PDB file of C-alpha atoms and ligand atoms in Angstrom:
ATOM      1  CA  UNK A 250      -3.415  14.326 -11.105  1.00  0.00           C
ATOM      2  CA  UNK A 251      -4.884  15.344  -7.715  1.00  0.00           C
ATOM      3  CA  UNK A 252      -8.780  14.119  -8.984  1.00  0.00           C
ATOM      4  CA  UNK A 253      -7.366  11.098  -8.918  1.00  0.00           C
ATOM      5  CA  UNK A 254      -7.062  11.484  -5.199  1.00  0.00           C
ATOM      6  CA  UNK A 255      -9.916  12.302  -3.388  1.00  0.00           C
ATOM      7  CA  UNK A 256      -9.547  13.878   0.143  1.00  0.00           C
ATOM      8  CA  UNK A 257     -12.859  14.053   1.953  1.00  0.00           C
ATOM      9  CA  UNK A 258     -13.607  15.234   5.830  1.00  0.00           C
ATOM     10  CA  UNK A 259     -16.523  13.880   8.412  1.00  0.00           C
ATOM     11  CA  UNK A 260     -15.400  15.849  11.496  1.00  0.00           C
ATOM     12  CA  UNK A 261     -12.550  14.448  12.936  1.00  0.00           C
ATOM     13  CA  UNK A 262     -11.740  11.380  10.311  1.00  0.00           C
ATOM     14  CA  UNK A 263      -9.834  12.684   6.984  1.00  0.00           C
ATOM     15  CA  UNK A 264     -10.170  10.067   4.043  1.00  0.00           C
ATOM     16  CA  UNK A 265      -7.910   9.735   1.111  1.00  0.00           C
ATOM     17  CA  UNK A 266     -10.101   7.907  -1.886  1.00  0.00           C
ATOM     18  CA  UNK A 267      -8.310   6.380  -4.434  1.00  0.00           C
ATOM     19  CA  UNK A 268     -10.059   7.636  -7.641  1.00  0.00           C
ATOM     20  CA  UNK A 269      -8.711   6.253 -11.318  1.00  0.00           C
ATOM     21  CA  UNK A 270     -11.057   3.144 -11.688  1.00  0.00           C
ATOM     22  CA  UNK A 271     -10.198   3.118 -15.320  1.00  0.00           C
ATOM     23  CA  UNK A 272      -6.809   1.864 -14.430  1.00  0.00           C
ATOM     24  CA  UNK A 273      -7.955   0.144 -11.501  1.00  0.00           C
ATOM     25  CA  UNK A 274      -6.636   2.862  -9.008  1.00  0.00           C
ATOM     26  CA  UNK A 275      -2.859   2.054 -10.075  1.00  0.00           C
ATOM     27  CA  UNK A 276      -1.000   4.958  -8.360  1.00  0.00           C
ATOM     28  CA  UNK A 277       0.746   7.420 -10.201  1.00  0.00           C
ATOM     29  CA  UNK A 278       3.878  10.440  -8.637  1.00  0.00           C
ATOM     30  CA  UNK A 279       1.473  12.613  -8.881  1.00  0.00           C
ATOM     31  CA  UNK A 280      -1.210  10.618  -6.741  1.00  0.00           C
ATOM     32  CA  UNK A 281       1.508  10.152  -4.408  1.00  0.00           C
ATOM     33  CA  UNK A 282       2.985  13.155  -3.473  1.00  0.00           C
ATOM     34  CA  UNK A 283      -0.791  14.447  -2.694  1.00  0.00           C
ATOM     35  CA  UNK A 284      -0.956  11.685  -0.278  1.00  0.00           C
ATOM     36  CA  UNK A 285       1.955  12.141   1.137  1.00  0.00           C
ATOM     37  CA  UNK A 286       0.615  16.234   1.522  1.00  0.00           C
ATOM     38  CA  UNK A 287      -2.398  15.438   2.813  1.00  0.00           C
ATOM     39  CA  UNK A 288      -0.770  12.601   5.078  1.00  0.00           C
ATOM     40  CA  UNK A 289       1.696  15.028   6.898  1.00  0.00           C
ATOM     41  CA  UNK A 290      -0.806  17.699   6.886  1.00  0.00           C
ATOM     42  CA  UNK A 291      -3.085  15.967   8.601  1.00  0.00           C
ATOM     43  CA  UNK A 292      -0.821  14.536  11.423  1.00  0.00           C
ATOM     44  CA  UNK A 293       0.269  17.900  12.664  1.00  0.00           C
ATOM     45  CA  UNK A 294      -3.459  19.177  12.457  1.00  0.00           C
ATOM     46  CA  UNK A 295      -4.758  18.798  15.418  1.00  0.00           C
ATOM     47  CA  UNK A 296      -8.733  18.259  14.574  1.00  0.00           C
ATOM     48  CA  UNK A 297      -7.564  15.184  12.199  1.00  0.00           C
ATOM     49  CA  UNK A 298      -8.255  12.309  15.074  1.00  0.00           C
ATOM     50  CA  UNK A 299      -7.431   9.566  12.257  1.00  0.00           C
ATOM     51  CA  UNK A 300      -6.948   8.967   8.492  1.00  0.00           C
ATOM     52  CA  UNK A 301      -9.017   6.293   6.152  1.00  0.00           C
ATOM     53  CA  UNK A 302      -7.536   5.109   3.027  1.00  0.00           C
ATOM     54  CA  UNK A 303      -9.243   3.462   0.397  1.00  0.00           C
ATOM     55  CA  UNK A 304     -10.422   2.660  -2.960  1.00  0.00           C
ATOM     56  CA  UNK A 305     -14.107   2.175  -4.515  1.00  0.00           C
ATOM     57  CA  UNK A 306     -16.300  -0.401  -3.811  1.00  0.00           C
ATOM     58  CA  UNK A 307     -14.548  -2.384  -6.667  1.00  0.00           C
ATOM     59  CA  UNK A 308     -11.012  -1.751  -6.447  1.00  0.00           C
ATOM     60  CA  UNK A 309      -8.689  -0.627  -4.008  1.00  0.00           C
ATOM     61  CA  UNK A 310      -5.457  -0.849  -6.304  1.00  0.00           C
ATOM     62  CA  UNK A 311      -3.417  -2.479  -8.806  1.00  0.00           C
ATOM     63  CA  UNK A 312      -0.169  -1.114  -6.893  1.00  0.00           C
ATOM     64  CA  UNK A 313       2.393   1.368  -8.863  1.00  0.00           C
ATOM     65  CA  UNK A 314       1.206   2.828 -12.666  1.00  0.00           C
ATOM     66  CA  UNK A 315       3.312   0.064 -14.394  1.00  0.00           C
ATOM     67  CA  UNK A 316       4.032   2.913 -17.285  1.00  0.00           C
ATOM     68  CA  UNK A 317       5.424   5.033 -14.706  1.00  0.00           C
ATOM     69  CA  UNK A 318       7.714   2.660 -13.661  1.00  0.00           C
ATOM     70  CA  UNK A 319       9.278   2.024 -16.615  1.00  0.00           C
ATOM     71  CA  UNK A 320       9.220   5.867 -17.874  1.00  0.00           C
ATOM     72  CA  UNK A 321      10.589   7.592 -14.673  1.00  0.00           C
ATOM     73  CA  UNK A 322      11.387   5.136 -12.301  1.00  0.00           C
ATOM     74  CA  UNK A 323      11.686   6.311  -8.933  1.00  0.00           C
ATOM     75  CA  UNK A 324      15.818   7.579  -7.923  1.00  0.00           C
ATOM     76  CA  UNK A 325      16.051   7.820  -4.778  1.00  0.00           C
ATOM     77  CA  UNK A 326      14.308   8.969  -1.241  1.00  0.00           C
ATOM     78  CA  UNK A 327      12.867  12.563  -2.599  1.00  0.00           C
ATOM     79  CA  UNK A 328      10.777  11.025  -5.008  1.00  0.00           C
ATOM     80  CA  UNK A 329       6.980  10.498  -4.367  1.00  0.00           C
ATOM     81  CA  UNK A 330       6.691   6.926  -4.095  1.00  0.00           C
ATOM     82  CA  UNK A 331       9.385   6.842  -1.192  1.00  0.00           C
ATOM     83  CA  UNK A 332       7.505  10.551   0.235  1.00  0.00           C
ATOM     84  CA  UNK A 333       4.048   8.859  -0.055  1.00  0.00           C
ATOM     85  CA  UNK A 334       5.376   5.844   2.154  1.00  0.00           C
ATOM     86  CA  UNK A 335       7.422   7.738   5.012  1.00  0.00           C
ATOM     87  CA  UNK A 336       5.045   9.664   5.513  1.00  0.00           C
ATOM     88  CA  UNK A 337       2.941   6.522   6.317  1.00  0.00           C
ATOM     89  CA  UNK A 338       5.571   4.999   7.840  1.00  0.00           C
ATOM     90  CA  UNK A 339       5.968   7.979  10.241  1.00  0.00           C
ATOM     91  CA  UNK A 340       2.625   8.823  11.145  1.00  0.00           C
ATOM     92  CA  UNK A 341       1.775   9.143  15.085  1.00  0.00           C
ATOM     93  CA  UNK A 342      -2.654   9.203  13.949  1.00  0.00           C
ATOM     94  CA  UNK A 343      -3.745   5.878  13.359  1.00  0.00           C
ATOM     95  CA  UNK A 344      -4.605   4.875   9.777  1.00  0.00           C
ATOM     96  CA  UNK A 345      -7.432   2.597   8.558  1.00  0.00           C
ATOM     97  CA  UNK A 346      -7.330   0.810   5.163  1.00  0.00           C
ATOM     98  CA  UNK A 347     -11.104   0.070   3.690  1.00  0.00           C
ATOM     99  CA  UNK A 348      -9.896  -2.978   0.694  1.00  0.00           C
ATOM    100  CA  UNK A 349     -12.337  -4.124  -1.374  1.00  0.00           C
ATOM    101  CA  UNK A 350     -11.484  -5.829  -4.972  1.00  0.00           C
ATOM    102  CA  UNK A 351      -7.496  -6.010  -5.759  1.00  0.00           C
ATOM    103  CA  UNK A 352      -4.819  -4.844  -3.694  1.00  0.00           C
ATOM    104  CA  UNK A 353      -1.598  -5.212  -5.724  1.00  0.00           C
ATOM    105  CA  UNK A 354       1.786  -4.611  -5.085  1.00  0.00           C
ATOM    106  CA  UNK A 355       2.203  -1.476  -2.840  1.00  0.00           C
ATOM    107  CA  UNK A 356      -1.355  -1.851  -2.577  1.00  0.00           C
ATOM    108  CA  UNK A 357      -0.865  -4.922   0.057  1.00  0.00           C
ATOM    109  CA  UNK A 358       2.639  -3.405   0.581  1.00  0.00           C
ATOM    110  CA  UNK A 359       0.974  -0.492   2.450  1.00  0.00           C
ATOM    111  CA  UNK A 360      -1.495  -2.244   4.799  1.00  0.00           C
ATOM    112  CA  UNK A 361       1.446  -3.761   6.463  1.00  0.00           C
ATOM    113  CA  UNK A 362       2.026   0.083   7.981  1.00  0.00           C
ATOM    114  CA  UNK A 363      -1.779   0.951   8.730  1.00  0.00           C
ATOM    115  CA  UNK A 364      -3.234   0.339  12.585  1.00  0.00           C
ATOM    116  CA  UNK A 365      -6.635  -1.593  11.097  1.00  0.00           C
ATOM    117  CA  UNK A 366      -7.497  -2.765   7.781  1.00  0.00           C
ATOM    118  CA  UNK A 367     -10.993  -3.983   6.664  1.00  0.00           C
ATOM    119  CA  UNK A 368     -11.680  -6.019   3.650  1.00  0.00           C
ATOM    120  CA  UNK A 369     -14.210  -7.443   1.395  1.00  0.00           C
ATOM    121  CA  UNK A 370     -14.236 -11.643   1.375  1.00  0.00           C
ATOM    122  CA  UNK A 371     -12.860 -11.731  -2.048  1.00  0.00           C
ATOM    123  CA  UNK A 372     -10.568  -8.834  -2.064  1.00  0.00           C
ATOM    124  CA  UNK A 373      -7.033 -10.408  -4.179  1.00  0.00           C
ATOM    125  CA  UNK A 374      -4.213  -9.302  -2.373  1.00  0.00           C
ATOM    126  CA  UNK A 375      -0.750  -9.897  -4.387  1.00  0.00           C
ATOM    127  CA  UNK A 376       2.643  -8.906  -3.975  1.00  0.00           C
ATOM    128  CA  UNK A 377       4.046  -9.853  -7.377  1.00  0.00           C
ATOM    129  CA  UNK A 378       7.871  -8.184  -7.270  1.00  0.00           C
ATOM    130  CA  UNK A 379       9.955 -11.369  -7.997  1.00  0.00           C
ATOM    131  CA  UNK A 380       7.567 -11.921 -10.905  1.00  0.00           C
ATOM    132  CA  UNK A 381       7.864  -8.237 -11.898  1.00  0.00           C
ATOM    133  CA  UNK A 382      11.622  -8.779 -11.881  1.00  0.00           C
ATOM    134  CA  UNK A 383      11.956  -6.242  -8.693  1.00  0.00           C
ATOM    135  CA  UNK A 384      12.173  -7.505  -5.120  1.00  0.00           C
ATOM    136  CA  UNK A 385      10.168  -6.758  -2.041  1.00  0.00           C
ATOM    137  CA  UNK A 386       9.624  -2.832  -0.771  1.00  0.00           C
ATOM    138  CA  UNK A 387       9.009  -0.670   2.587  1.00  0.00           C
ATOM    139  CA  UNK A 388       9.530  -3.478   5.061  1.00  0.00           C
ATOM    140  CA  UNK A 389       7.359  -6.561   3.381  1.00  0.00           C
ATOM    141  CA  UNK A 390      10.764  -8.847   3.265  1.00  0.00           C
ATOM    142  CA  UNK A 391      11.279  -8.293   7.083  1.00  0.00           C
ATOM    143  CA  UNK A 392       7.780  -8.007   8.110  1.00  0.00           C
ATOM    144  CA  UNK A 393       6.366 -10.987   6.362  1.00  0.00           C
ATOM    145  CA  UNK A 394       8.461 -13.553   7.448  1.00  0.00           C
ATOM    146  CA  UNK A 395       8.061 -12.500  10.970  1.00  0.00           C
ATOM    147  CA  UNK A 396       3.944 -12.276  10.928  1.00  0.00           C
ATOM    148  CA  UNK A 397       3.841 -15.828   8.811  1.00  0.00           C
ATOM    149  CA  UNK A 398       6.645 -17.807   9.035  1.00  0.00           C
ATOM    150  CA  UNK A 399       9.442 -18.122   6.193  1.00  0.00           C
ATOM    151  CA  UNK A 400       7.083 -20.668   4.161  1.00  0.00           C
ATOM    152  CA  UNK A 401       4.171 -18.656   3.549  1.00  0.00           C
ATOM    153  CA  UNK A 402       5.734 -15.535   3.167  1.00  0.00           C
ATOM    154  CA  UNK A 403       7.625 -17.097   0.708  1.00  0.00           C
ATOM    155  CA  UNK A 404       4.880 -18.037  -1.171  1.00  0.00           C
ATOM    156  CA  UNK A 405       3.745 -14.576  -0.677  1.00  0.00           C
ATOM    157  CA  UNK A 406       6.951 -12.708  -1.623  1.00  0.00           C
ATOM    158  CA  UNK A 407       8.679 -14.854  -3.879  1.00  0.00           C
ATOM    159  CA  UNK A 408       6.087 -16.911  -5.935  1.00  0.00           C
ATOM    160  CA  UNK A 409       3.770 -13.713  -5.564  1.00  0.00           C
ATOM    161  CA  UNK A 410       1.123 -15.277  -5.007  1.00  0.00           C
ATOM    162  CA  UNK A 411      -1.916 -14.135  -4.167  1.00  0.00           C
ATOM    163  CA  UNK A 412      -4.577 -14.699  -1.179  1.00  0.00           C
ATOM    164  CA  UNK A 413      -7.584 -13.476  -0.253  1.00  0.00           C
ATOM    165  CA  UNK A 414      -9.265 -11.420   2.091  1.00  0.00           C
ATOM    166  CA  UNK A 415     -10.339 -13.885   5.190  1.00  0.00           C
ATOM    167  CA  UNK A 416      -6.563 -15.533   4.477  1.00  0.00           C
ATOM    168  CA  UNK A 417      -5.123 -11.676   4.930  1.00  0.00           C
ATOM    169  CA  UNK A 418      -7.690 -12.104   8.304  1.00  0.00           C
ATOM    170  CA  UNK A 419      -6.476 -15.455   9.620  1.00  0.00           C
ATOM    171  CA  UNK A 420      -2.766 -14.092   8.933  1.00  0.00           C
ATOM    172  CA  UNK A 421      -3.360 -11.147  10.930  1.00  0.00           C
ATOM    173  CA  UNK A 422      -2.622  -9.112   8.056  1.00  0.00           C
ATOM    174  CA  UNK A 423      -6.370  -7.484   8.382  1.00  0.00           C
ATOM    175  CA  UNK A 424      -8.934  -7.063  11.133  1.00  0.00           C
ATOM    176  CA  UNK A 425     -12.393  -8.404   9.681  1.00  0.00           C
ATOM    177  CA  UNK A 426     -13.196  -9.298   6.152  1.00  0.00           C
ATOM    178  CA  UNK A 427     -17.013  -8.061   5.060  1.00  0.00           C
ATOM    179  CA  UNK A 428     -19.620  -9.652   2.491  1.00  0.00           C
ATOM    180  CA  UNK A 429     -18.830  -6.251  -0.210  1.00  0.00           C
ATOM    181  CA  UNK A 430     -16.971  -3.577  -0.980  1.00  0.00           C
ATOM    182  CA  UNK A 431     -19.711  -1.600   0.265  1.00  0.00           C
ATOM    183  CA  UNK A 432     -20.073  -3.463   3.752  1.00  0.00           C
ATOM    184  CA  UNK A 433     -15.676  -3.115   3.772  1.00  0.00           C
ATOM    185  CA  UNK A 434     -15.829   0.700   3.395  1.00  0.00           C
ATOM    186  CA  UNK A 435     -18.731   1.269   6.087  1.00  0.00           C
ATOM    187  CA  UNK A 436     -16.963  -0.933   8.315  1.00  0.00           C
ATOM    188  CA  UNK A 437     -13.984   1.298   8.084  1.00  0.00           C
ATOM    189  CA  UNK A 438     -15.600   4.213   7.934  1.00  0.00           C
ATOM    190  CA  UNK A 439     -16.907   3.265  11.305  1.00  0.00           C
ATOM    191  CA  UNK A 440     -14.518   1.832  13.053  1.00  0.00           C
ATOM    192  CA  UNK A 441     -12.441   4.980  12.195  1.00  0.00           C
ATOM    193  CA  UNK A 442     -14.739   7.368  13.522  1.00  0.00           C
ATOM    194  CA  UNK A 443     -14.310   5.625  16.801  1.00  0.00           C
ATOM    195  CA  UNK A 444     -11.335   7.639  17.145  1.00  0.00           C
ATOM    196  CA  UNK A 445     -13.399  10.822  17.711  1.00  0.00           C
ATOM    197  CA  UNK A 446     -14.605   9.421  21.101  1.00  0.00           C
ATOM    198  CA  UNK A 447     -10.920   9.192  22.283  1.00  0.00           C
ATOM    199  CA  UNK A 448      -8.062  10.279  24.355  1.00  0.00           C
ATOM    200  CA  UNK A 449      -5.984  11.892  20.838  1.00  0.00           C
ATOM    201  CA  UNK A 450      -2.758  11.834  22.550  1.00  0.00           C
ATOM    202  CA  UNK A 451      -3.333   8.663  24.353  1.00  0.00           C
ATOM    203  CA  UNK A 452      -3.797   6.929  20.960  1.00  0.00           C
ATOM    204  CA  UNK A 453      -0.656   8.652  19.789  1.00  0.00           C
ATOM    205  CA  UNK A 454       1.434   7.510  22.583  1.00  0.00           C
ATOM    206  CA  UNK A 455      -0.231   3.625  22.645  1.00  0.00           C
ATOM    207  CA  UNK A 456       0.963   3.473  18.724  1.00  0.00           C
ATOM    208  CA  UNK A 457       4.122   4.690  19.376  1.00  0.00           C
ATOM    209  CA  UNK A 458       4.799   2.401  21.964  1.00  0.00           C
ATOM    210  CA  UNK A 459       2.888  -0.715  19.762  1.00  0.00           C
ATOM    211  CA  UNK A 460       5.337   0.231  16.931  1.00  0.00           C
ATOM    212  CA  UNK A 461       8.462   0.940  18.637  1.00  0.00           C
ATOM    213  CA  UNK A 462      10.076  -2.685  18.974  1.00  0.00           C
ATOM    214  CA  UNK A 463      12.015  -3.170  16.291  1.00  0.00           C
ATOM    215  CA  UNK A 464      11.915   0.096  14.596  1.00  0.00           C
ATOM    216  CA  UNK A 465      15.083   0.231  13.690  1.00  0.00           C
ATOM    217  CA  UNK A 466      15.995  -2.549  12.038  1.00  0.00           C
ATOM    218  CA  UNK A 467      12.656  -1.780  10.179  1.00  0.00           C
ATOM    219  CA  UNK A 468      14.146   1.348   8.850  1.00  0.00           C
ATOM    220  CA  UNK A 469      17.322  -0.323   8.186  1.00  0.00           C
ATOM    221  CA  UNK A 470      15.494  -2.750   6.104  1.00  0.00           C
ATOM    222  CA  UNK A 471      13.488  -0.700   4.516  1.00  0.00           C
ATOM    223  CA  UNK A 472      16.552   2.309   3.348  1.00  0.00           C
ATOM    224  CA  UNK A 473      17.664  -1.187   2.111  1.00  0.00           C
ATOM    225  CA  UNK A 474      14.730  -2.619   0.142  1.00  0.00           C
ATOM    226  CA  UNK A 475      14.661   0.929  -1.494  1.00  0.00           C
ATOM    227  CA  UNK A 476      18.235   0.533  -2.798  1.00  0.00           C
ATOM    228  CA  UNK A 477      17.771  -2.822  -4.467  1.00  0.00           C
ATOM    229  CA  UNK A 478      14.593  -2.184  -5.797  1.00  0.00           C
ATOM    230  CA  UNK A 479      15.633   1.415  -7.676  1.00  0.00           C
ATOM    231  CA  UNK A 480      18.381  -1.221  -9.155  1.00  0.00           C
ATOM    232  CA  UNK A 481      16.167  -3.888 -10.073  1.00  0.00           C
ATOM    233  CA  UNK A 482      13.821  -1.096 -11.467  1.00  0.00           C
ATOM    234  CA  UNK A 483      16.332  -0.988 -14.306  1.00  0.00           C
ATOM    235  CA  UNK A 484      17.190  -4.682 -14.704  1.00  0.00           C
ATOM    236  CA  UNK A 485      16.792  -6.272 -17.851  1.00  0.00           C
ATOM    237  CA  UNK A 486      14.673  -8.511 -15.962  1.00  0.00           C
ATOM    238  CA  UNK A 487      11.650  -5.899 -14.964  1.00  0.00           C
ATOM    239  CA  UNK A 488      12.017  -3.891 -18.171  1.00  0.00           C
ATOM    240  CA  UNK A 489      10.817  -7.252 -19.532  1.00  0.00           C
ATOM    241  CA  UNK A 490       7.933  -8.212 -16.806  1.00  0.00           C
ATOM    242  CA  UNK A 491       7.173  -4.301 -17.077  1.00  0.00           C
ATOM    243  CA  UNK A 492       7.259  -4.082 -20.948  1.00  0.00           C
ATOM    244  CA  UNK A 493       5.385  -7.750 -21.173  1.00  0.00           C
ATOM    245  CA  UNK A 494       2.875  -5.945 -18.686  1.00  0.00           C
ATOM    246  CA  UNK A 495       2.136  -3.311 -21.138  1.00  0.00           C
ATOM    247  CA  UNK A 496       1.963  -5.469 -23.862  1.00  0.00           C
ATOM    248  CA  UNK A 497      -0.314  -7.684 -22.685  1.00  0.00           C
ATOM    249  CA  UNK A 498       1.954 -10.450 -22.996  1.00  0.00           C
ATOM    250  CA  UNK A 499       3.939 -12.998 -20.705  1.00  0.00           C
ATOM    251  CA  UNK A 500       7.251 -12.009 -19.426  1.00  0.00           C
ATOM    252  CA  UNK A 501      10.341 -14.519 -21.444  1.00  0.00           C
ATOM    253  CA  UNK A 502      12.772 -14.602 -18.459  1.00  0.00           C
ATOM    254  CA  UNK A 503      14.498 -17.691 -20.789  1.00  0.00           C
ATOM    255  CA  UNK A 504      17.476 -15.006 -22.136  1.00  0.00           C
ATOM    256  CA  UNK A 505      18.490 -14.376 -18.111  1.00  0.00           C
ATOM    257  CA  UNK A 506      21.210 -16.620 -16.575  1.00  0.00           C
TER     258      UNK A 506
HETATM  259  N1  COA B 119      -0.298   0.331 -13.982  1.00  0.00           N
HETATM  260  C1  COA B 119      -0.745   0.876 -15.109  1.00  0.00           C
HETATM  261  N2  COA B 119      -1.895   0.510 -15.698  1.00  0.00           N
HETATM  262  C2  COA B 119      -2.601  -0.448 -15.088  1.00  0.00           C
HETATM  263  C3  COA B 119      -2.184  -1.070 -13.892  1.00  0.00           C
HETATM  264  C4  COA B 119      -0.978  -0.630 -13.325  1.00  0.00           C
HETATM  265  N3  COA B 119      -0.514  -1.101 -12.174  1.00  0.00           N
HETATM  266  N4  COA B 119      -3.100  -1.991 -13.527  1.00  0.00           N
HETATM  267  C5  COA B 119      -4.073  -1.943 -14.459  1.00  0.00           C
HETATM  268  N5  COA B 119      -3.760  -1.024 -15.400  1.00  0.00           N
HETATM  269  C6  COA B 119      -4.544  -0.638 -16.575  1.00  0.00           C
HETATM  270  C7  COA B 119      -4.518  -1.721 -17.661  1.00  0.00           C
HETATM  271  O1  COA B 119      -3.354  -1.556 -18.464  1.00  0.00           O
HETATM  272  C8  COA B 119      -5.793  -1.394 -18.387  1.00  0.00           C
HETATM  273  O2  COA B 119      -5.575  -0.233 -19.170  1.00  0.00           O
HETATM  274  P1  COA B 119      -6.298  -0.100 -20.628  1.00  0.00           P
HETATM  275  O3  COA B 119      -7.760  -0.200 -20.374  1.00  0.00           O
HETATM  276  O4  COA B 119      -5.858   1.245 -21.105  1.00  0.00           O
HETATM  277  O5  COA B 119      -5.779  -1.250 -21.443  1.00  0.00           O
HETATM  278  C9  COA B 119      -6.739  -0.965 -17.257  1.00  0.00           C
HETATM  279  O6  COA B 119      -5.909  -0.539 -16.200  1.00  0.00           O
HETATM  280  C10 COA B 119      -7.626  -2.069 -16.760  1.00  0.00           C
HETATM  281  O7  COA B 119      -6.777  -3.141 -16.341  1.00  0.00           O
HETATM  282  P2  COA B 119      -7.047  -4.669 -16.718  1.00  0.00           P
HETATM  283  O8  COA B 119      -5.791  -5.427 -16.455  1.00  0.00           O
HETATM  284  O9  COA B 119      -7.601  -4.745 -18.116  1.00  0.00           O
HETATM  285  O10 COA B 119      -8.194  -5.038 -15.682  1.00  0.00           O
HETATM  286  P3  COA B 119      -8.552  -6.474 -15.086  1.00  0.00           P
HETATM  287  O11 COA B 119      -9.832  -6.283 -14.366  1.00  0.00           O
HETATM  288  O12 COA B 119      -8.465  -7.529 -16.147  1.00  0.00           O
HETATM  289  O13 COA B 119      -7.379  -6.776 -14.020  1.00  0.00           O
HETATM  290  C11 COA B 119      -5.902  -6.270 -12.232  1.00  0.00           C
HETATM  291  C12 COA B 119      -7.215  -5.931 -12.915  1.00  0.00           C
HETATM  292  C13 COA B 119      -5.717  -5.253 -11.092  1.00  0.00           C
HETATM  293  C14 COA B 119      -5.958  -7.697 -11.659  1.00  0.00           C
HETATM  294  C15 COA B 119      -4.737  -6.196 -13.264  1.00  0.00           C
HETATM  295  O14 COA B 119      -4.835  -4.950 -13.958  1.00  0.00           O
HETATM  296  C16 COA B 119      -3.392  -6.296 -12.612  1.00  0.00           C
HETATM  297  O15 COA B 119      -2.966  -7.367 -12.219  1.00  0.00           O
HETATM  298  N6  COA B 119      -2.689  -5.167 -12.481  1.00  0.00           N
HETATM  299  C17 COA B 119      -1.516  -5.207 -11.648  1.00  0.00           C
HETATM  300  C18 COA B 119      -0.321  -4.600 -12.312  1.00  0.00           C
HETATM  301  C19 COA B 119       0.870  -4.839 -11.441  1.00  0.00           C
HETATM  302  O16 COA B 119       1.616  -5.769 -11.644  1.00  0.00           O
HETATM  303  N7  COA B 119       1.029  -3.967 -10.423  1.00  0.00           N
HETATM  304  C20 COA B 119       2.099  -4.052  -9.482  1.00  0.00           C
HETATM  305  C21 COA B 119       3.162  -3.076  -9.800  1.00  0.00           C
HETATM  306  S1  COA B 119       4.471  -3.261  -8.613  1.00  0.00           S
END
């Protein structure tokens, strides 16, 4: 439901708050196909200088509604999950994540595409596919290993496990980590609003150009990531992480060969 997004506007900087703390922000088709709206909206608006995303001061997000995935799992590259992230993926205004509290799944997923990302000390960052019986999305399983190194990201990716936010700062994965939530969001509040005071379309073309090597192959991986996960989606495997989720149980992965 759109409430669950909030879009707010401070002249030139448009923000996109998270808003469904009573499931920990966990994002919904309907939450994103408004961000995807309000995300290609805003690039082709000219008085939009740059876009903040970001959650409350408690909780950024716990990453896909696990009951949507296992109701109407996403099919293919129409549906909202897929528009939500090209959109991102696409877009020539820079983006600023404000993450304070946990960032799961797509919720660290995402950052990976934004131009600066703030976070609180303890923000939990997770990417927990391979636990979740699904596999890594949107780039993660080519960008990862390239930022840290095969070993960590496969700590990262395939154990899932998760790191804070001054390790998502010494990985490069985020630009300053801040004492609170409430510290996090100023920070990006501000540093976003730095934007106004520039060149727009020298920004545009300077994140073109920072983005452009290797673009490609990104894509590539990515249209490829997408396929595999919409398959493991319906494994046996994450109907039972996904179920166990639910249930509020542990997954029994004993029945798979
Ligand atoms: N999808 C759907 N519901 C979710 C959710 C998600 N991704 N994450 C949390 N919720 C719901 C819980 O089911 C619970 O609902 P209830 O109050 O109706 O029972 C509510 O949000 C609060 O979550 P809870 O787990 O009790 O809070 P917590 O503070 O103990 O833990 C998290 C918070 C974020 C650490 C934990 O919810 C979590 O790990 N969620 C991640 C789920 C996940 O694996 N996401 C990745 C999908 S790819």
């Amino acid at each position: 439901m759109s409430e669950h997004v909030v879009v707010e506007r401070e002249e030139g900087l448009l923000t996109l708050r998270l808003n469904r703390l009573d499931k920990k922000n966990a994002l919904t088709r309907a939450m994103y196909s408004r961000m995807a709206e309000v995300l290609e909206a805003a690039d082709t608006d000219p008085s939009v200088r740059a876009v903040l995303i970001s959650g409350s001061t408690e909780c950024f997000t716990s990453g896909n509604d696990v009951a949507d995935f296992l109701q109407a799992p996403p099919t293919g590259l129409d549906s909202p999950v897929f528009c939500f992230m090209r959109a991102l993926f696409e877009m020539k205004k820079p983006v600023v994540a404000a993450v304070a509290g946990a960032a799961v799944g797509i919720g660290t997923t995402l950052l990976l595409h934004c131009d600066l990302v703030y976070v609180s000390r303890d923000a939990t960052l997770k990417m927990p596919f391979v636990s979740l019986g699904l596999c890594p999305e949107f780039g993660s399983s080519l960008i990862l290993p390239q930022m840290l190194g095969q070993a960590k990201a496969a700590e990262l990716l395939l154990l899932g496990e998760s790191f804070s936010g001054e390790q998502a700062v010494a990985w490069g994965i985020a630009n300053a980590a801040l004492e609170d939530g409430a510290a996090t969001l100023a920070k990006a509040r501000e540093m976003a609003l730095r934007f106004q005071q520039l060149a727009p379309s020298a920004v545009e073309v300077s994140k073109r150009l920072m983005k452009a090597p290797g673009r490609e192959a990104l894509r590539q991986v990515i249209a490829e990531e997408g396929e595999l996960f919409g398959q493991r989606l319906r494994s046996p495997e994450a109907v039972e992480a996904l179920s166990a989720f639910m249930q509020r149980r542990k997954p029994d992965f004993s029945k798979f060969a």
